[in-house]
Short mmCIF file of C-alpha atoms in Angstrom, two decimals:
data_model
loop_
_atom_site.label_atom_id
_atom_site.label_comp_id
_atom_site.label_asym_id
_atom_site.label_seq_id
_atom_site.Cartn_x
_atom_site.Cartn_y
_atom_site.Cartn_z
CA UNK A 8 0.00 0.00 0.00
CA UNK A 9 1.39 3.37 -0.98
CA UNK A 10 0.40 6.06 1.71
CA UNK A 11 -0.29 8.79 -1.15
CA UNK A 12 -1.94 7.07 -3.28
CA UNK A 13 -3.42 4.85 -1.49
CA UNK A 14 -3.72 0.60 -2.65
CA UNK A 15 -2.11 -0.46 -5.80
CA UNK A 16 -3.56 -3.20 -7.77
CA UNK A 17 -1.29 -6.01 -8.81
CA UNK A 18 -0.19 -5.24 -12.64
CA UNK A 19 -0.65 -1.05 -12.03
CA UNK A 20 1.68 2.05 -10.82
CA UNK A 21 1.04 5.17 -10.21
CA UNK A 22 0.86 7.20 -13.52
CA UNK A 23 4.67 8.42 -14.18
CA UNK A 24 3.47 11.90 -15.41
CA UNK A 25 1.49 12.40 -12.44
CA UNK A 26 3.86 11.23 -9.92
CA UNK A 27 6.44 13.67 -12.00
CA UNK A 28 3.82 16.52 -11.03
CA UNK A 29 3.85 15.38 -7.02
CA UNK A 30 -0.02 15.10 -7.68
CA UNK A 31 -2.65 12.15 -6.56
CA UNK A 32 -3.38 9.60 -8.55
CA UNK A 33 -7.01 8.81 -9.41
CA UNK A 34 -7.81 5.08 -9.79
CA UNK A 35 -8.84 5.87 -13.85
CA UNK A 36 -5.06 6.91 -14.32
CA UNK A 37 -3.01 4.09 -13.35
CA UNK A 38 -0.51 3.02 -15.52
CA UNK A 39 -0.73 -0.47 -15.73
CA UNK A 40 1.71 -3.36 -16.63
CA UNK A 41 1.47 -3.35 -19.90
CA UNK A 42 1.93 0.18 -20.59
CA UNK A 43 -1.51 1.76 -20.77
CA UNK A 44 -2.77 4.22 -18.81
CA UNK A 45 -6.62 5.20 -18.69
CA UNK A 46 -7.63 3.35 -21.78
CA UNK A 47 -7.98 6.12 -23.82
CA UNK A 48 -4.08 5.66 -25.14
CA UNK A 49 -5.13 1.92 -25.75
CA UNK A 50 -7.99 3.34 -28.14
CA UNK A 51 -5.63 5.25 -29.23
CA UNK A 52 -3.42 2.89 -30.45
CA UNK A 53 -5.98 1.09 -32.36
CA UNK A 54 -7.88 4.03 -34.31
CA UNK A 55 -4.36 6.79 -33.79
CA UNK A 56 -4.33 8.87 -37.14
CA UNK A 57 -6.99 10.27 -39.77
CA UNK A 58 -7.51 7.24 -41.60
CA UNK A 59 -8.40 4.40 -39.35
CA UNK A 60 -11.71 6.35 -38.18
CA UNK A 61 -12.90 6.85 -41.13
CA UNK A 62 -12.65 3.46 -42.57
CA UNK A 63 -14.28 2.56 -39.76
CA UNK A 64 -17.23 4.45 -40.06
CA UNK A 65 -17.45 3.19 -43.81
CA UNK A 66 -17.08 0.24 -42.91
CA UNK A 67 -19.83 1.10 -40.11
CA UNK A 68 -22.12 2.66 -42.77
CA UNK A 69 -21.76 -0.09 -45.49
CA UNK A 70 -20.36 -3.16 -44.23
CA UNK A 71 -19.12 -5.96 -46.34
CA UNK A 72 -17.29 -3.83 -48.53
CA UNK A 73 -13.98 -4.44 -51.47
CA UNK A 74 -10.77 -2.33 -50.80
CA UNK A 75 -11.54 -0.96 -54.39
CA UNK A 76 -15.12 0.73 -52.54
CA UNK A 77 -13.52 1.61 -49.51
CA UNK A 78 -10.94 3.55 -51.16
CA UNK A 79 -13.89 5.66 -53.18
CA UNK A 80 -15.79 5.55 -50.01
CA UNK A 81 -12.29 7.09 -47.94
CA UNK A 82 -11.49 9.73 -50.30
CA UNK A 83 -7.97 11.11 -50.05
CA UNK A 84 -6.77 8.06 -48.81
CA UNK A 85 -3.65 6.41 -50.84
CA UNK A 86 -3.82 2.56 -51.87
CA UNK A 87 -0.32 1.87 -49.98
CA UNK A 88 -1.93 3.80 -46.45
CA UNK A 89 -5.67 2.00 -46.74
CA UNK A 90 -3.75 -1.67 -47.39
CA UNK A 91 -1.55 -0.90 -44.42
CA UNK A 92 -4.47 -0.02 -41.93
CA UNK A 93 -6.29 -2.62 -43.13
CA UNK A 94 -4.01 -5.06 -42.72
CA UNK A 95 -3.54 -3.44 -38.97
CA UNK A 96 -7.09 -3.02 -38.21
CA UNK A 97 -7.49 -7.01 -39.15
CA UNK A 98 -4.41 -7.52 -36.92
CA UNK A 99 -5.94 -5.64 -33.84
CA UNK A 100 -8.96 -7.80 -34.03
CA UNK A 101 -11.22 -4.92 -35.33
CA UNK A 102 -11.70 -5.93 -39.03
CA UNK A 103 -12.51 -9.08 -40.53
CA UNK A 104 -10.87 -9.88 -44.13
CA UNK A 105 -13.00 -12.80 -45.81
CA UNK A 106 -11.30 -13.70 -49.03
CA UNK A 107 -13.51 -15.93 -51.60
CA UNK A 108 -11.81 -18.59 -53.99
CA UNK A 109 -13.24 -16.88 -57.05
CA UNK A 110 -11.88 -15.56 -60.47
CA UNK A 111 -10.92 -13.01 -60.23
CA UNK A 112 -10.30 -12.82 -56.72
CA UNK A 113 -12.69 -11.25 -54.02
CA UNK A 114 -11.61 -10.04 -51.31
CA UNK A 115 -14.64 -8.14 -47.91
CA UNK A 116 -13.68 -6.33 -45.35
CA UNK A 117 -16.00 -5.66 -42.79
CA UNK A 118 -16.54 -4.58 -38.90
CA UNK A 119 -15.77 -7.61 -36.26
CA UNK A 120 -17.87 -7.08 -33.20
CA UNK A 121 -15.35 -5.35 -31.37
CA UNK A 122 -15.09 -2.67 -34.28
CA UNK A 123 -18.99 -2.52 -33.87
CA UNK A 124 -18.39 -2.07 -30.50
CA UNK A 125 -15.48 0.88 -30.91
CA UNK A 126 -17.76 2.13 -33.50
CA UNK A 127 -20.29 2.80 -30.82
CA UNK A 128 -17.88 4.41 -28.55
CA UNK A 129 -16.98 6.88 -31.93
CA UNK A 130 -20.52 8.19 -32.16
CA UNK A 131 -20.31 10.71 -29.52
CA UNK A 132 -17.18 11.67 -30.69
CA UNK A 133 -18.31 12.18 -33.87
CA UNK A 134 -21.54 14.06 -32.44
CA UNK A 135 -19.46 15.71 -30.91
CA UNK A 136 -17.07 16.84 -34.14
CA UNK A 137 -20.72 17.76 -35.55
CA UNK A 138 -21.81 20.69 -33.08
CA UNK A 139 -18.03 22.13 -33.28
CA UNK A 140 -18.18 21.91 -36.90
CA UNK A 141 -21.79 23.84 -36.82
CA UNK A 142 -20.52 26.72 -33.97
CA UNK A 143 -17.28 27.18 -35.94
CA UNK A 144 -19.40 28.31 -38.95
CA UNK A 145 -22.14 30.13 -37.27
#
């Protein structure tokens, strides 16, 4: 037991930038064993840049799609960038790549439940992006 911040769970330690500051420690911002800290930098690290959101809300918004419709459906987005986050997204459990043994090859991409479930947890944000959009041009 720490006396400052009070019981510390097997697997967490105080948050380093926190301690750095000589501040408490709430229980949401623990750094834990494996590196992250309130579970916003392990969304983070899942959906981090432009791109990754926004194939996942077109994936979101028309599931079951080819890379050839997600790339019209991302626009701006390079072939080398959408293969790439793809190919992470699939990795991080979020995306599910389904290829068919057809000529010529077919390839779907489309939301697992945890990148339904991350979806969800996008829709405020993106309410949010909404109403900030609308003030900034009123």
């Amino acid at each position: 037991m720490s006396p400052k911040y009070g019981p510390i769970s097997s697997g967490l330690t105080p948050c380093p930038s926190a301690v750095a500051r000589n501040v408490g420690v709430p229980a949401t911002c623990m750094a834990r064993s494996d590196g992250h800290v309130c579970g916003i930098d392990a969304a983070m690290e899942v959906i981090g840049g432009t791109w990754k959101v926004l194939i996942l809300w077109a994936l979101h918004e028309q599931p079951h799609r080819r890379f050839g419709e997600l790339r019209r459906l991302v626009r701006g987005i390079t072939e080398k960038v959408l293969a790439s986050h793809l190919r992470e997204l699939e990795s991080d459990g979020i995306v599910d790549r389904v290829s068919y043994d057809e000529v010529p090859p077919r390839v779907e991409y489309t939301l697992t439940k945890d990148g339904i479930r991350l979806n969800g947890a996008l829709g405020p944000l993106a309410a949010w992006g909404r109403e900030r959009a609308g003030d900034a041009s009123s």
